[in-house]
Coordinates of N, CA and C in Angstrom, one line a residue:
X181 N -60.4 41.5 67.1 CA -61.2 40.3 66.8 C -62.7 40.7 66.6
X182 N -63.2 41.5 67.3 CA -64.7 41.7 67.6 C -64.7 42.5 65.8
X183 N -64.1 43.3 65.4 CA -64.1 44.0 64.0 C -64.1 43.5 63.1
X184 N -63.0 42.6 63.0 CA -62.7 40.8 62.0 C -64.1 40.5 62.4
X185 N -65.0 39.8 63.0 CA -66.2 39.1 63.2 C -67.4 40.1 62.4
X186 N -67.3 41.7 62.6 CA -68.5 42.1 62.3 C -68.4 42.7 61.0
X187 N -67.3 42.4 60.3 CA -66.7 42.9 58.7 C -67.4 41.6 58.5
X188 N -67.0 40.5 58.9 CA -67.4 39.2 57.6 C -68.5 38.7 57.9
X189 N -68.9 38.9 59.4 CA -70.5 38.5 59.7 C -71.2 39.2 59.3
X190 N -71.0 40.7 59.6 CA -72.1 41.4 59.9 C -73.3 41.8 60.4
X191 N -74.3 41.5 60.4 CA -75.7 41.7 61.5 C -75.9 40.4 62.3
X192 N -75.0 39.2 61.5 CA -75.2 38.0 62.2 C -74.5 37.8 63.8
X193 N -73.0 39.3 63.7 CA -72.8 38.8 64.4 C -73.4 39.6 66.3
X194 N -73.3 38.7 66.7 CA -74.0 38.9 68.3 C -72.6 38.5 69.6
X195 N -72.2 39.8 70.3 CA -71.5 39.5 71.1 C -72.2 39.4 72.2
X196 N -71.9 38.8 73.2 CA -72.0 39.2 75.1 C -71.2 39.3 75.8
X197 N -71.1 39.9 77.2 CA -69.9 40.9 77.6 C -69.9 39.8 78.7
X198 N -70.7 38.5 79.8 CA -70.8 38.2 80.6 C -69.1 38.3 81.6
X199 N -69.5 38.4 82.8 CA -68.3 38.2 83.8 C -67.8 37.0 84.7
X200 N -68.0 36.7 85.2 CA -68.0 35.8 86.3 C -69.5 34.6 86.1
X201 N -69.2 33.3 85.4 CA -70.5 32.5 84.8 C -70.6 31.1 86.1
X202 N -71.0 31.1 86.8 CA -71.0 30.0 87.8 C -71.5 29.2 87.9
X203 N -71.6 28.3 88.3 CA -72.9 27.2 88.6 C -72.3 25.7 89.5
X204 N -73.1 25.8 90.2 CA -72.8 24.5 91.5 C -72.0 23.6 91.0
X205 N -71.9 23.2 89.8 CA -71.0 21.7 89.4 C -69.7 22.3 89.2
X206 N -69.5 23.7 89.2 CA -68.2 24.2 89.1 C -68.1 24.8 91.2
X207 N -67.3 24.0 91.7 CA -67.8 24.4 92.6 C -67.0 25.6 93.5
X208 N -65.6 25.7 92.8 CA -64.8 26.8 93.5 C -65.1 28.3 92.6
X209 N -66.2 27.9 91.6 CA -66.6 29.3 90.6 C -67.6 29.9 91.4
X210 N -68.8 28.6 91.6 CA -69.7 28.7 92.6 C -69.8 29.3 94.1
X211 N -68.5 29.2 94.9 CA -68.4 29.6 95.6 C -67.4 31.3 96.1
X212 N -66.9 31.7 94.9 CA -66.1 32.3 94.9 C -67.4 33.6 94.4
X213 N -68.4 33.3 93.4 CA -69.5 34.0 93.0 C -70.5 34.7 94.3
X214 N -70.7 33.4 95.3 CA -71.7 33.7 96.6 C -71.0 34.6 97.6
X215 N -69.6 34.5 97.3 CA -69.0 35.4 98.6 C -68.4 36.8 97.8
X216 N -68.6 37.3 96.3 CA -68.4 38.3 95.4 C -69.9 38.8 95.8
X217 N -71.2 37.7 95.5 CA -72.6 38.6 95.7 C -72.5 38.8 96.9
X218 N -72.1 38.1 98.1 CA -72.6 39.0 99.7 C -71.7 40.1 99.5
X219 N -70.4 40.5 99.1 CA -69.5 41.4 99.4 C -70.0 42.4 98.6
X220 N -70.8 42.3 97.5 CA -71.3 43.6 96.7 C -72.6 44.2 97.4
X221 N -73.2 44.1 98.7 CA -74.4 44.2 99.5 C -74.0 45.6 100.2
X222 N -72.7 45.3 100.3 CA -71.8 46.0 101.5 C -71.8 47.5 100.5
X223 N -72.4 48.6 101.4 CA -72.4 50.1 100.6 C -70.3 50.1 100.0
X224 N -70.3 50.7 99.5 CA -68.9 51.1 98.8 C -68.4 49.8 97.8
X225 N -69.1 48.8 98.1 CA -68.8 47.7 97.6 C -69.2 47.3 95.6
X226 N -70.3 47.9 96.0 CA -71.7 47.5 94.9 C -71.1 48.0 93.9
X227 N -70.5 48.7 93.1 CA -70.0 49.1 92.7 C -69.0 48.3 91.8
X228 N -67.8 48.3 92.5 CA -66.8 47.5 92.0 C -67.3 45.9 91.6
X229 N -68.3 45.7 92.6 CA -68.3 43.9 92.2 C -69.5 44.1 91.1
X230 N -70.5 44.9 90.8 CA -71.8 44.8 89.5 C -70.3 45.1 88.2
X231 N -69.3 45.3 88.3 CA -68.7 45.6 87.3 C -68.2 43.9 86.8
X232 N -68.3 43.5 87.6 CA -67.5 42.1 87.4 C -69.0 40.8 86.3
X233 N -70.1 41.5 86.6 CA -71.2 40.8 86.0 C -71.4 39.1 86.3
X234 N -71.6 39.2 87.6 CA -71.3 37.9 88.2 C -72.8 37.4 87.6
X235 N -73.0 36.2 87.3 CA -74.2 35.7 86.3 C -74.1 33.8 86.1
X236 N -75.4 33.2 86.6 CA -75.6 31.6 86.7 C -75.2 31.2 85.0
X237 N -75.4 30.3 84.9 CA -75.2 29.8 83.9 C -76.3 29.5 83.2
X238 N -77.2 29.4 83.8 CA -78.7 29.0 83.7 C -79.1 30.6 83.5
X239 N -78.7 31.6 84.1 CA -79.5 33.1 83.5 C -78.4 33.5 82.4
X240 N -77.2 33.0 82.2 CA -76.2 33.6 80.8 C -77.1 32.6 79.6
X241 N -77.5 31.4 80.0 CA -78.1 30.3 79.1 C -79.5 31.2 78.2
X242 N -80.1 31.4 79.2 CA -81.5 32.7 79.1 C -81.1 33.6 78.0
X243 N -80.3 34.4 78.7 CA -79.7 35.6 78.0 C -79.1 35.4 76.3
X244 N -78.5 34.0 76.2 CA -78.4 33.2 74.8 C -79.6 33.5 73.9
X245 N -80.5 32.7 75.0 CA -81.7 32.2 74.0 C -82.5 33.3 73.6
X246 N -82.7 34.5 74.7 CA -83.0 35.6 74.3 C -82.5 36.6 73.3
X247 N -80.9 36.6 73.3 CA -80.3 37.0 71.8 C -80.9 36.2 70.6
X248 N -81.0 34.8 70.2 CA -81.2 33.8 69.5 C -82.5 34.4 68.8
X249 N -83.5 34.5 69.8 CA -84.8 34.8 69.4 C -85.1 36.8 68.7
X250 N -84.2 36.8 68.5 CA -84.0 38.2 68.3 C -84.1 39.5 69.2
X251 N -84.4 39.2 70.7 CA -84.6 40.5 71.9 C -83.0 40.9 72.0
X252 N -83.1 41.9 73.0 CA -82.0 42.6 73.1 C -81.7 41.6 74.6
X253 N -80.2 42.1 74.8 CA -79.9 41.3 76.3 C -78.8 42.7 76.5
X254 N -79.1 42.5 78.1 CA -77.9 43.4 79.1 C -76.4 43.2 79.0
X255 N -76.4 42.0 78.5 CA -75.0 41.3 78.1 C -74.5 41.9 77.1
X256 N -75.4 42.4 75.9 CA -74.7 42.8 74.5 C -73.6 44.7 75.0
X257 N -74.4 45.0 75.9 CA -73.6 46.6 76.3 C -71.6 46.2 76.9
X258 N -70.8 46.7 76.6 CA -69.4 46.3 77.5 C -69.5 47.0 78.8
X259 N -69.2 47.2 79.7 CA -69.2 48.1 81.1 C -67.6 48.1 81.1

């Protein structure tokens, strides 16, 4: 799909890789996100859960408007 998109878009097109998008009005996303961020604090931990790209909806929102405006975002790399 992502090849189909960049054959017929081309420069237009802009992916993001986000993981895990939460926000309080989602509240079992929200909560499932707070207890992924305390568990990734934990040494051996950090690791496996920065892979998951746990991220508000309000900083993936950011990260939009910063593609939009033409800047680069952390979201466009895959991990």
């Amino acid at each position: 799909m992502e090849q189909i998109l960049r054959e017929k878009l081309g420069q237009r097109t802009v992916l993001l890789y986000p993981g895990l998008i939460y926000d309080k009005d989602r509240y079992s996303n929200w909560l499932l996100a707070q207890v992924l961020l305390k568990l990734g604090k934990i040494p051996g931990l950090q690791q496996p859960i920065n892979t998951w790209r746990i991220i508000s909806r309000q900083m993936f929102s950011r990260q939009i408007r910063q593609v939009l405006l033409g800047e680069s975002s952390y979201l466009e790399t895959r991990i």
